[in-house]
Short mmCIF file of C-alpha atoms and ligand atoms in Angstrom, two decimals:
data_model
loop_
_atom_site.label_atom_id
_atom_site.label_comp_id
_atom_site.label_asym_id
_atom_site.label_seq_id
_atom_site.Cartn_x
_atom_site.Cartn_y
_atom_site.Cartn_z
CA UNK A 1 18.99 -12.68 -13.76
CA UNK A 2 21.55 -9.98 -14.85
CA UNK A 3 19.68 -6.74 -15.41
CA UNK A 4 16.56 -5.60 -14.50
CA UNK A 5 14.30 -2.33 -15.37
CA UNK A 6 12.87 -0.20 -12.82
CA UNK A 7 9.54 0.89 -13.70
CA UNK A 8 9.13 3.37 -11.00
CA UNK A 9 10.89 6.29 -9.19
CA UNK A 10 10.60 7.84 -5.88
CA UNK A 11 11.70 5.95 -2.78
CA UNK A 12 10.56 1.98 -4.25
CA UNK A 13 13.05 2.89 -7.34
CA UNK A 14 15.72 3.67 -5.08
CA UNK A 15 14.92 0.43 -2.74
CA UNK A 16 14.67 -1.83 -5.73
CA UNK A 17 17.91 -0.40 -7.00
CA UNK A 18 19.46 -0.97 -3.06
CA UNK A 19 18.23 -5.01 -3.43
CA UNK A 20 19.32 -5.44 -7.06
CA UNK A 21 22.86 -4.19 -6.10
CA UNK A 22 22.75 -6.46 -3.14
CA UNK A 23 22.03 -9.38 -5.52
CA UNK A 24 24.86 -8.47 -8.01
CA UNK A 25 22.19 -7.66 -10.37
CA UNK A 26 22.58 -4.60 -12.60
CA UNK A 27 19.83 -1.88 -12.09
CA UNK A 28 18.56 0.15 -15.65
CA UNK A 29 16.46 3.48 -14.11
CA UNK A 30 13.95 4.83 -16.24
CA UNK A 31 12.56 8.42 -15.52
CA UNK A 32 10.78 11.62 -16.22
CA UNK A 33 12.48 14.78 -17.59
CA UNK A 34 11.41 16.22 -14.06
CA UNK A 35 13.51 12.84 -12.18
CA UNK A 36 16.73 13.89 -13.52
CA UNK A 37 18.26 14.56 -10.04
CA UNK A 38 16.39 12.16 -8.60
CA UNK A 39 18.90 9.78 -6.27
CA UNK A 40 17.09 6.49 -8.29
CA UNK A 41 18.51 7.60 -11.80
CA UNK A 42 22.14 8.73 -9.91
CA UNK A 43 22.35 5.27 -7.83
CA UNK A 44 21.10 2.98 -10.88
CA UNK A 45 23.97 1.27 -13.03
CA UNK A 46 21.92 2.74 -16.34
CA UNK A 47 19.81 5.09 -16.57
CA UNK A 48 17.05 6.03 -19.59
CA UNK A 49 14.89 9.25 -20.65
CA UNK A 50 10.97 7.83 -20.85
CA UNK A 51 9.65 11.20 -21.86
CA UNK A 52 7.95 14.36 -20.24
CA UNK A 53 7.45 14.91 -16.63
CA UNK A 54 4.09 13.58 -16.09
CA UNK A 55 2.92 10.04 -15.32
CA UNK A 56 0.63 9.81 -18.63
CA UNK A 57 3.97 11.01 -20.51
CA UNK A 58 6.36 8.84 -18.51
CA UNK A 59 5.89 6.30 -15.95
CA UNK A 60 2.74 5.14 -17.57
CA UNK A 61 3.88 5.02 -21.00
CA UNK A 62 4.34 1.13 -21.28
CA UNK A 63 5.91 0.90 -25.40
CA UNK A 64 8.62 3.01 -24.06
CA UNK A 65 9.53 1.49 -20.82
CA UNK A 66 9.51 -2.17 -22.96
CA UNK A 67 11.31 -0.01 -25.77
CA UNK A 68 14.10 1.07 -23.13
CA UNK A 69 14.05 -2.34 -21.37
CA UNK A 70 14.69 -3.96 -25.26
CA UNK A 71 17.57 -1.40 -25.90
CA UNK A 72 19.42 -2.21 -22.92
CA UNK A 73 18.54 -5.73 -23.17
CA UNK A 74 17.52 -6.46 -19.51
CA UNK A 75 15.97 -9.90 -18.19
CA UNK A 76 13.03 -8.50 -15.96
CA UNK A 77 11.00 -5.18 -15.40
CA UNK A 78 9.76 -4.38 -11.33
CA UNK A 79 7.16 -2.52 -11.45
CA UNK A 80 7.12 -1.37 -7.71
CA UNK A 81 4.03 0.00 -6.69
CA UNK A 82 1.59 2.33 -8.31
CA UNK A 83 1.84 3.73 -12.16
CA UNK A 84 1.95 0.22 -13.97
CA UNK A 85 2.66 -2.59 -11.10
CA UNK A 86 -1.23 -3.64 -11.50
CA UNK A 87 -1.70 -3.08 -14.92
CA UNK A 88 -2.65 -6.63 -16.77
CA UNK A 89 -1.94 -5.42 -20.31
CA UNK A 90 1.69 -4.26 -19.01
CA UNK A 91 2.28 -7.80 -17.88
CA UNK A 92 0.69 -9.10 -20.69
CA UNK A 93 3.07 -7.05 -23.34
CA UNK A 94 6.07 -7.92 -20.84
CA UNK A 95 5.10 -11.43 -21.14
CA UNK A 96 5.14 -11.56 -25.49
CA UNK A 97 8.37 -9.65 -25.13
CA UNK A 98 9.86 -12.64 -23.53
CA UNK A 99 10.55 -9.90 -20.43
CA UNK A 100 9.89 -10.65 -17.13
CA UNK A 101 7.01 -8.94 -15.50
CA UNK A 102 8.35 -9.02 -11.69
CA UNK A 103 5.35 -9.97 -10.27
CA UNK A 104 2.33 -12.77 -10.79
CA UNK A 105 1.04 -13.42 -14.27
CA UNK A 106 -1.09 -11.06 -16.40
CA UNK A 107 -4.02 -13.05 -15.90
CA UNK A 108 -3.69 -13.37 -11.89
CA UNK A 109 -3.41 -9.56 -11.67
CA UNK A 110 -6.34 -9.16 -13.94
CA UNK A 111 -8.81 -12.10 -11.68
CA UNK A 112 -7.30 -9.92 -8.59
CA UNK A 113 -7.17 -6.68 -10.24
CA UNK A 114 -11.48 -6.95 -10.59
CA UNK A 115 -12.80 -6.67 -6.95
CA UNK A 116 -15.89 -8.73 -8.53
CA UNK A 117 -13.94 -11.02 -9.50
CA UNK A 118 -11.98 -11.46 -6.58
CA UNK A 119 -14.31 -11.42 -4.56
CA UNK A 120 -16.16 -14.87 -6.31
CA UNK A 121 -12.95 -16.50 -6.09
CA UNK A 122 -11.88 -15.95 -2.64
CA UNK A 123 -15.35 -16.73 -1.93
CA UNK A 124 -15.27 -20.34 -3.74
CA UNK A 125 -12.01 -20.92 -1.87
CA UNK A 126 -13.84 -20.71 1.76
CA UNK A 127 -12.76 -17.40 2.80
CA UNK A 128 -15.49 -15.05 4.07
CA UNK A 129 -16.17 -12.07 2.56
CA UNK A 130 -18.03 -8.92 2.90
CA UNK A 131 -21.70 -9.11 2.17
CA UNK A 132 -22.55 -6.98 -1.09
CA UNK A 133 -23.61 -6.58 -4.53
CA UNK A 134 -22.47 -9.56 -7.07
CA UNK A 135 -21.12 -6.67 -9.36
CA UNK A 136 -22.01 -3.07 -10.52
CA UNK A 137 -25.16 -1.18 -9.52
CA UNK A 138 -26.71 -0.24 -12.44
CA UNK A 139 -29.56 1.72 -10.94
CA UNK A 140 -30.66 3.53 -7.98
CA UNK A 141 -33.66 1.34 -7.49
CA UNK A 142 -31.23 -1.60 -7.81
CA UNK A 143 -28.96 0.15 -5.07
CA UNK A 144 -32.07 0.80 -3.07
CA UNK A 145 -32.95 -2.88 -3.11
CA UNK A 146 -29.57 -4.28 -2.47
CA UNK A 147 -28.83 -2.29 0.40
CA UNK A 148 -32.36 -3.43 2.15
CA UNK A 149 -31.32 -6.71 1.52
CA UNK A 150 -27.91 -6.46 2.87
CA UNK A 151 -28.96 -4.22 5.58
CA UNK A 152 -27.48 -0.31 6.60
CA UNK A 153 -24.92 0.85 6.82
CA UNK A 154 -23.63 0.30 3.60
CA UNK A 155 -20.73 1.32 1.39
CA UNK A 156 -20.92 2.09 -2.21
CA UNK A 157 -17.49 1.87 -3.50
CA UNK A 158 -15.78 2.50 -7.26
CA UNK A 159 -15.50 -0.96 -9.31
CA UNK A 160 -12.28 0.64 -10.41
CA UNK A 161 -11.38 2.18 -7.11
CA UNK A 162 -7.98 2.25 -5.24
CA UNK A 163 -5.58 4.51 -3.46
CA UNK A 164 -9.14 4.75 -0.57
CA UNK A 165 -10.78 7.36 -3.62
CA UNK A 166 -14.74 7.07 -4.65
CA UNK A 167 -16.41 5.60 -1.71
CA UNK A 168 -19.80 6.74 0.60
CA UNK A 169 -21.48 5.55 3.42
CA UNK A 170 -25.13 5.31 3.85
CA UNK A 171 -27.15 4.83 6.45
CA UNK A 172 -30.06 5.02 5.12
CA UNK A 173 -32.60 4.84 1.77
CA UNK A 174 -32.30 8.59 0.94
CA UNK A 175 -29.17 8.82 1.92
CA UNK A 176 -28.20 6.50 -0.50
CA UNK A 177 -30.58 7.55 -3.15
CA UNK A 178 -28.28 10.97 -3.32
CA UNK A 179 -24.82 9.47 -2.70
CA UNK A 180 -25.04 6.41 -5.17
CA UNK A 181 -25.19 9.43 -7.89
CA UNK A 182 -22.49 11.35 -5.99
CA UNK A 183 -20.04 8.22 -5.88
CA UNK A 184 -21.13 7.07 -9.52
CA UNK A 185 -19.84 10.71 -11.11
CA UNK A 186 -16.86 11.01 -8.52
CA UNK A 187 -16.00 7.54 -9.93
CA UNK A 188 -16.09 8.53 -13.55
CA UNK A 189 -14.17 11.46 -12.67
CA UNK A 190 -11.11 9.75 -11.28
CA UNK A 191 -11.60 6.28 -12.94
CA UNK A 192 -12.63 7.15 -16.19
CA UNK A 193 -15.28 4.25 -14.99
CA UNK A 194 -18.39 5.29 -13.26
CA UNK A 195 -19.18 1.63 -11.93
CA UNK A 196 -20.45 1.13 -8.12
CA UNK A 197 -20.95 -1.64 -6.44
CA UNK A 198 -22.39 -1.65 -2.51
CA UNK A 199 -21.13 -3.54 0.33
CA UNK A 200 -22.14 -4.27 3.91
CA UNK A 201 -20.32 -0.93 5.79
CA UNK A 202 -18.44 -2.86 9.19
CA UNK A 203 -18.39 -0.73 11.98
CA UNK A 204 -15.26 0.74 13.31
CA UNK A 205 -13.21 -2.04 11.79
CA UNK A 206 -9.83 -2.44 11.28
CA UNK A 207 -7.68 -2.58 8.53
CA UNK A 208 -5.74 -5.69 8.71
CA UNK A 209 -3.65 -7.49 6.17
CA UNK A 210 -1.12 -10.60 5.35
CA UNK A 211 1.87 -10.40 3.78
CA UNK A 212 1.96 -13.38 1.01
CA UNK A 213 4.73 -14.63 -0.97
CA UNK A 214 4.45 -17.63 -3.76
CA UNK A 215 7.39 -19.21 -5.58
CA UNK A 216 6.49 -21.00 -9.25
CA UNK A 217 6.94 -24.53 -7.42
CA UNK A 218 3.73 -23.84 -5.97
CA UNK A 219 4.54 -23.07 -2.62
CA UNK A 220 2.63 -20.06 -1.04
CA UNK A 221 3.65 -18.52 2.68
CA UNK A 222 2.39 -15.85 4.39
CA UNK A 223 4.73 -13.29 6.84
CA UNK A 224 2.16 -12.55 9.20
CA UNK A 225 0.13 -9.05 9.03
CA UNK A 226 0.20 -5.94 9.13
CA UNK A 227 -2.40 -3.23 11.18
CA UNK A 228 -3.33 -0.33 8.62
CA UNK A 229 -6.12 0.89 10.94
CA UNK A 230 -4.47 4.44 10.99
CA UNK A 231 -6.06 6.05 7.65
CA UNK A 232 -7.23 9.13 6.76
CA UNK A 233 -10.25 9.26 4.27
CA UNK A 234 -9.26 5.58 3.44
CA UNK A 235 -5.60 6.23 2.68
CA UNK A 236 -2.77 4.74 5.00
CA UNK A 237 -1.14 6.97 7.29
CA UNK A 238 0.78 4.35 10.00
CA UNK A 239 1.05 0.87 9.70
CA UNK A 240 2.41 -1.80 11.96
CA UNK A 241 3.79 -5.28 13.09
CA UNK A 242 2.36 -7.36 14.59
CA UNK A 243 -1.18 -6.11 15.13
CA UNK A 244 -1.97 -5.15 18.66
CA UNK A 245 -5.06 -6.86 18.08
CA UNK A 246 -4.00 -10.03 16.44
CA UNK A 247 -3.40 -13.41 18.84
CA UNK A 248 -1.36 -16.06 17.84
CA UNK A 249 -4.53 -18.43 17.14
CA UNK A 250 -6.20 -15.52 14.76
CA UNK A 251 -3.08 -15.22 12.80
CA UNK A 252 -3.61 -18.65 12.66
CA UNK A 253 -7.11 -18.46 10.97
CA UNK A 254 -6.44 -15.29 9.07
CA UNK A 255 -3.31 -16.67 7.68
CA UNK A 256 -4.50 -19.98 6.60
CA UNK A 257 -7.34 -18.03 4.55
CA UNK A 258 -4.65 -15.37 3.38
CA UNK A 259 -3.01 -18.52 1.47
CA UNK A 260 -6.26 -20.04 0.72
CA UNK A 261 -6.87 -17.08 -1.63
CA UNK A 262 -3.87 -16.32 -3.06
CA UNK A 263 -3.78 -19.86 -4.12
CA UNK A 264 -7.31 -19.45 -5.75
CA UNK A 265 -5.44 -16.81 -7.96
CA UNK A 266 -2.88 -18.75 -9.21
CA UNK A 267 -0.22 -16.40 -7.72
CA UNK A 268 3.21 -16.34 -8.16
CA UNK A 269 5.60 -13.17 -6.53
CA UNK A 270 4.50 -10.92 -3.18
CA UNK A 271 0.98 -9.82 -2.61
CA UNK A 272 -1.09 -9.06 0.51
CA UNK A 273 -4.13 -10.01 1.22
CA UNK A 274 -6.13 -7.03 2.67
CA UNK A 275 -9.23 -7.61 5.77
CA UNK A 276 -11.80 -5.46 7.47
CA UNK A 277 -11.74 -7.13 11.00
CA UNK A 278 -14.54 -6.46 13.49
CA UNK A 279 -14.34 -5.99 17.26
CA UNK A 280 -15.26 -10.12 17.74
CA UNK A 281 -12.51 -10.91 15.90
CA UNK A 282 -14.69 -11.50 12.52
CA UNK A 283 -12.66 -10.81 9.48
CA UNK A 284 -13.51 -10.30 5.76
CA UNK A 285 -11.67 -10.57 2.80
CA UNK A 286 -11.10 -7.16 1.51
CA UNK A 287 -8.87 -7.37 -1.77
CA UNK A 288 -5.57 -8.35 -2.71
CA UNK A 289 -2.95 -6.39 -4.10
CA UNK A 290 -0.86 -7.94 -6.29
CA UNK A 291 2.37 -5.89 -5.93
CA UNK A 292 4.52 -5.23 -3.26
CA UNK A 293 3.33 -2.24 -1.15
CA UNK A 294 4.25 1.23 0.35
CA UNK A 295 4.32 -0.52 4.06
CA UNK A 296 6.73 -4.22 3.14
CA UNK A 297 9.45 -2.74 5.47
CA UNK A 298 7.37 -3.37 8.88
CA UNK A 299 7.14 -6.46 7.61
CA UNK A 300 10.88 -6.81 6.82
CA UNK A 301 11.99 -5.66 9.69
CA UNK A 302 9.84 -8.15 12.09
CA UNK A 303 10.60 -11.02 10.21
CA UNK A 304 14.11 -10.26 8.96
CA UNK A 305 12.93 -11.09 5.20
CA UNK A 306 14.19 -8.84 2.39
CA UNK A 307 10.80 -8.54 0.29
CA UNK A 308 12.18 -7.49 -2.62
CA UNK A 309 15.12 -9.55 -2.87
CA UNK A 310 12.62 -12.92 -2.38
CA UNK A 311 10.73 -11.05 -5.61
CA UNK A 312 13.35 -10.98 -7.89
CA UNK A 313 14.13 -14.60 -6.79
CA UNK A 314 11.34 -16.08 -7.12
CA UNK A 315 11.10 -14.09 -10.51
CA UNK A 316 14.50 -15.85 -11.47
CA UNK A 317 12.18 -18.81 -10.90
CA UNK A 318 14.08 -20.33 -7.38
CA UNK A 319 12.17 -21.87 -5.13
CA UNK A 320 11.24 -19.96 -1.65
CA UNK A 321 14.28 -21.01 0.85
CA UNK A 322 12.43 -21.34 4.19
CA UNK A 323 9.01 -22.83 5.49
CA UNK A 324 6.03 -21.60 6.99
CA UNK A 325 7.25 -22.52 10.31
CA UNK A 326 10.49 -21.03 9.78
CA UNK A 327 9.27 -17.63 9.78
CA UNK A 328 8.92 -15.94 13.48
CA UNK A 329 7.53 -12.44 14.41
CA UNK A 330 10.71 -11.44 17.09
CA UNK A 331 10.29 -7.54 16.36
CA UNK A 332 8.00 -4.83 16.59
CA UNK A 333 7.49 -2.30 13.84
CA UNK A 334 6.13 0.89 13.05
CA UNK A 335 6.01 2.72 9.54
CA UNK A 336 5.17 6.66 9.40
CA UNK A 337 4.39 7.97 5.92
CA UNK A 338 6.19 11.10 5.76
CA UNK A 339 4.62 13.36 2.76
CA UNK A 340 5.10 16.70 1.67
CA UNK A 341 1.57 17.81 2.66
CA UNK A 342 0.05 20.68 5.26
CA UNK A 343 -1.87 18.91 8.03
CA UNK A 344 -2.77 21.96 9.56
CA UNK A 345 -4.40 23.09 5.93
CA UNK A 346 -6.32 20.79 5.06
CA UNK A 347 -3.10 18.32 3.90
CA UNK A 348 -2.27 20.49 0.96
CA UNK A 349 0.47 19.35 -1.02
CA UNK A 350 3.28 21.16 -0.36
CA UNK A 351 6.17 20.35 -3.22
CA UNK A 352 9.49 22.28 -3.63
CA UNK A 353 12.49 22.50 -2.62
CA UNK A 354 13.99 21.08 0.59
CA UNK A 355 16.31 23.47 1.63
CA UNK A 356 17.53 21.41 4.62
CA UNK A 357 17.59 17.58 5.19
CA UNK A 358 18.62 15.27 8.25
CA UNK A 359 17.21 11.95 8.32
CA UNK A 360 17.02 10.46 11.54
CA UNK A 361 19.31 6.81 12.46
CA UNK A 362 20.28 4.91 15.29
CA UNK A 363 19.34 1.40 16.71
CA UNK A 364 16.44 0.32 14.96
CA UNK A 365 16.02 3.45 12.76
CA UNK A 366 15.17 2.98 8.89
CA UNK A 367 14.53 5.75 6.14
CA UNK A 368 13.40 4.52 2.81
CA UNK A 369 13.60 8.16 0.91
CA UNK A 370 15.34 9.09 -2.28
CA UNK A 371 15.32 12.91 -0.70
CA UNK A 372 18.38 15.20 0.16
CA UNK A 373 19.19 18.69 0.95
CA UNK A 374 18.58 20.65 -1.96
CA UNK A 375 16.42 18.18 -3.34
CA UNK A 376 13.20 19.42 -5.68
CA UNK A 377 9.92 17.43 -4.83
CA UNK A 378 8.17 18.14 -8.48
CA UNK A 379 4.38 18.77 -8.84
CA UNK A 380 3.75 16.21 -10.97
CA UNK A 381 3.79 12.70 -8.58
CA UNK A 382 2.42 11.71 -4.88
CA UNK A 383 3.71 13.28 -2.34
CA UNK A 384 5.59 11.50 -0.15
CA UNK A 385 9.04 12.21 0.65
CA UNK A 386 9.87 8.88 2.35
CA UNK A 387 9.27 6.26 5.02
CA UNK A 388 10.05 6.28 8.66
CA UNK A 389 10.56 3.14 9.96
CA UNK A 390 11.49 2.15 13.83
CA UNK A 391 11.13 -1.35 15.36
CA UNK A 392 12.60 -3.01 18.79
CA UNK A 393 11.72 -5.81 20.61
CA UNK A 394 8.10 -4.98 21.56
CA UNK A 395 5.67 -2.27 20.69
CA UNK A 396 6.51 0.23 23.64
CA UNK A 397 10.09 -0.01 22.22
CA UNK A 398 9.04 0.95 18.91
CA UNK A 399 6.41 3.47 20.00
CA UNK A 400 9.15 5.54 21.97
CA UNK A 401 11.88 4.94 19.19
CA UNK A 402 9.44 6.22 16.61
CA UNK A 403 8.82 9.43 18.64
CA UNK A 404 12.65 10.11 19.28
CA UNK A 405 13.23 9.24 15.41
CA UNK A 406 10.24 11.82 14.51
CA UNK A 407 11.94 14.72 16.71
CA UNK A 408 15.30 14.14 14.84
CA UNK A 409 13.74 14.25 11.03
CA UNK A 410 14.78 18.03 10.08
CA UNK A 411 12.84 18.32 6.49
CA UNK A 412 12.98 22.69 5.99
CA UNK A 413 11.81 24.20 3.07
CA UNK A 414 8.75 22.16 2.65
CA UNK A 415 5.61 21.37 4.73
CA UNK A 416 5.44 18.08 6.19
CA UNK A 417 3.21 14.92 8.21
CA UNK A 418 5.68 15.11 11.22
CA UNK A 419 4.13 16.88 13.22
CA UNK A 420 1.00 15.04 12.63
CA UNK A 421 3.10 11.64 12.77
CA UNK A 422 4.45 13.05 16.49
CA UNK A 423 0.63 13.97 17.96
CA UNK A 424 -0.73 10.60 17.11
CA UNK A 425 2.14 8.80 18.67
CA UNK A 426 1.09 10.45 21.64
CA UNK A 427 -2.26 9.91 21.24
CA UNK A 428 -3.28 7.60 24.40
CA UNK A 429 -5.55 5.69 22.02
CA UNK A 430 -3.15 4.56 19.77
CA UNK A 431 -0.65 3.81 22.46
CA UNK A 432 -2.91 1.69 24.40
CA UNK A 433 -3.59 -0.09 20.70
CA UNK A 434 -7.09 0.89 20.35
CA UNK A 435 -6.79 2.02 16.67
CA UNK A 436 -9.72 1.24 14.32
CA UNK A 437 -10.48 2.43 11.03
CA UNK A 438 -12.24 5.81 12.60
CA UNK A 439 -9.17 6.62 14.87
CA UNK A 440 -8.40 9.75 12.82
CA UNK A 441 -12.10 10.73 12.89
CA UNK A 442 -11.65 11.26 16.40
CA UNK A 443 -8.06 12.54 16.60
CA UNK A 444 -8.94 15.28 14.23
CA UNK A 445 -11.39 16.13 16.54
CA UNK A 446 -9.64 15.88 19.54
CA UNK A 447 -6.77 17.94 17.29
CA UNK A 448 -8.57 20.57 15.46
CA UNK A 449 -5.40 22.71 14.79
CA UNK A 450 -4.84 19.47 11.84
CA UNK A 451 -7.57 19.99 9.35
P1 ADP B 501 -8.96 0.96 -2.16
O1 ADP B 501 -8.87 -0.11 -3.20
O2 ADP B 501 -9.40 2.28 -2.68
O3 ADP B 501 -7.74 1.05 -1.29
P2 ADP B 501 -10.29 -0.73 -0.21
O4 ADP B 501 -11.42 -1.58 -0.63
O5 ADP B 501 -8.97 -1.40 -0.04
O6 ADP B 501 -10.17 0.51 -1.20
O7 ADP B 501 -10.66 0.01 1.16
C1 ADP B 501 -9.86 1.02 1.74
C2 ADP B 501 -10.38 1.35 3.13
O8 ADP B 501 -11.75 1.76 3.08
C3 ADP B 501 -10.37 0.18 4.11
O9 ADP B 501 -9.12 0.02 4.73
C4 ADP B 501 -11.44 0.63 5.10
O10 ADP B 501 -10.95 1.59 6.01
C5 ADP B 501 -12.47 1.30 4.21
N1 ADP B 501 -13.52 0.33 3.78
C6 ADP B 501 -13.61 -0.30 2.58
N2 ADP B 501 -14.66 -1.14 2.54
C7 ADP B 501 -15.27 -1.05 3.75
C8 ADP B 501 -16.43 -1.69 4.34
N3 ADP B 501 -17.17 -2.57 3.67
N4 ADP B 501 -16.74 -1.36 5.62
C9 ADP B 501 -16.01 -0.46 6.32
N5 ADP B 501 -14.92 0.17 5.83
C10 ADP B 501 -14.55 -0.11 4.55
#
């Protein structure tokens, strides 16, 4: 592989761009009229004008990200994560182009990509999953019935959902009555697909998932997990390796199911695997994504594996160079997300420009960020200015290294999650490891002045 297309921008552009340089592979940025500062289209070999600065006018216009990558004549497009990485009819037009869609095939992502679907063929492999619906809920009598079948609580989620948007709980018949009409227009709002389905709703779970990689020769490994119990309405806020939670014989069992699926998809590239895991230890397939994701560098840094490098290679079609029992878990890591949002108002997005800039270093310190001093964060894209990564030799390590690296970060001009980031890791709960999915619940009441 000589040249490859970066669909993206934003910190994964900039990381892609990092392992592609690493590989002596040339880099081709593409990017937004409101990217043309951004450190991805300065650090890139090439870089391209896709078109205004929105995502519909930019990042998600697919003929002119496969016009640019035709122009410049690379060999592959990554798609990082978000705008087009899960789109099937992307891979599909990358695939006629004779370009090569970093990532599974078209038809993988699109069996994955349905949670229906998914859900039926993790099933059939032997995995467990989460009791629910066999597809949408078409009415509320239908809803009604399900859930009494299944039993409360439930969860009525978005058939096109993602990114933790367009999902209620119910805990009972007229509670679901009204919020099965709620979630149905909140999902046509942000979907364009009103489509429910309902789903058993486990009780302070947590969020735990494996790390998978498959190479075209058919092997399929996973890097252990990672704990993304620390949410906020559904959406990642901390995630970490190992799981404080996990022993060695239920990464075991959760692993060997983690490959069972992906192997039911047919899956070539990186993907994770994502569970709901109870307090006995139960866990249920949740849904796989079949990208590579915000939080790969906890995983990186435990296991010493360069995630995106091993895409691109296996992309190039070599095989994977180690085994299963070649990978060890010697580290402990911890990601922050650090956004340009208010947590004391209600996490407002707070873009601009960042006046001042100092990102944090030392031993085991790592900042994925394409920010700087002077740096505009536009309007028109998520919010986050970059990743905060700390690891050391065991979780206390990494828990006090975090905190030091979190007092360091000097971000001025904008609002930011820091000082969110530096409460929880205070937070007795989380240090003793106690995180479920409804740890924030509590801290924010615990920590009124964030809300
Ligand atoms: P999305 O695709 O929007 O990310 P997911 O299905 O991955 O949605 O779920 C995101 C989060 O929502 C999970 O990590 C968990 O906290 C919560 N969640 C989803 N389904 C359930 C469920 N059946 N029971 C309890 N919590 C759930």
């Amino acid at each position: 592989m000589q040249k490859v297309l970066i669909a993206n921008r934003g910190e994964i552009a900039l990381r892609i761009v990092r392992a592609c340089r690493e590989l002596g592979i040339k880099s081709l940025a593409v990017y937004s009229e409101a990217d043309v500062e951004s450190l991805h289209v300065q650090l890139a070999d090439e870089a391209i004008c896709i078109g205004g600065p929105t995502s519909a006018d930019s990042y998600l216009k697919a003929d002119r990200i496969i016009s640019a990558a035709e122009i410049a004549d690379v060999d592959a497009i990554h798609p990082g994560y978000g705008f087009l990485a899960e789109n099937g009819d992307f891979a599909e037009q990358c695939e006629s182009c004779k370009i090569k869609f970093i990532g599974p095939s078209s038809s993988a992502i699109r069996k994955m990509g349905d949670k229906a679907v998914a859900k039926e063929t993790v099933r059939n492999a032997g995995v467990p999953i989460v009791d629910g619906s066999d597809g949408p809920i078409s009415s509320e009598e239908e809803a009604s019935e399900t859930a009494n079948r299944i039993g409360y609580p439930v969860i009525i989620k978005a058939v096109a959902g993602g990114g933790g948007r367009g999902m209620r709980v119910a805990h009972n018949d007229v509670s679901l009555r009204k919020e099965f009409h709620v979630a149905r227009s909140e999902a046509e709002k942000a979907f364009g697909n009103g489509d429910v389905y309902i789903e058993k709703y486990i009780q302070n779970p947590r969020h735990i998932e494996f790390q998978i990689l498959a190479d075209s020769k058919g092997k399929t490994l996973h890097l252990g997990e990672r704990d993304c119990s620390v949410q906020r309405r559904h959406q990642k806020l901390i995630e970490e390796a190992p799981s404080p939670f996990v022993s060695p014989e239920l990464r075991e069992k959760m692993g060997a199911a983690a490959i069972a699926a992906t192997q039911a998809a047919d899956y070539e590239g990186a993907g994770t695997i994502e569970f709901l895991v109870d307090e006995n230890g139960d866990f249920y397939f949740l849904e796989m994504n079949t990208r590579i994701q915000v939080e790969h560098p906890v995983t990186e840094e435990v296991t010493g594996i360069d995630l995106i490098k091993q895409q691109i290679m296996v992309a190039s079609g070599e095989p994977i160079g180690f085994d299963q029992d070649q990978i060890s878990y010697n580290y402990h890591a911890i990601e922050c997300r650090i956004n340009a949002e208010d947590p004391s108002k209600n996490f407002i997005p707070s873009p601009g420009c960042i006046d001042l800039y100092y990102a944090p270093g030392g031993h085991g310190v790592r900042v994925d960020s394409h920010a700087y001093g002077g740096y505009i964060i536009p309007p028109y894209y998520d919010s986050m200015i970059g990743k905060l990564i700390a690891y050391g030799k065991d979780r206390e390590t990494a828990i006090q290294r975090m905190y030091r690296a979190l007092q360091e970060y000097l971000i001025r001009g904008v609002k930011t999650t820091i000082p969110l980031h530096t409460a929880i890791l205070r937070d007795p709960d989380f240090r003793a490891g106690k995180a479920t999915t409804s740890f924030m619940n509590d801290f924010m009441e615990r920590n009124p002045k964030f809300d």
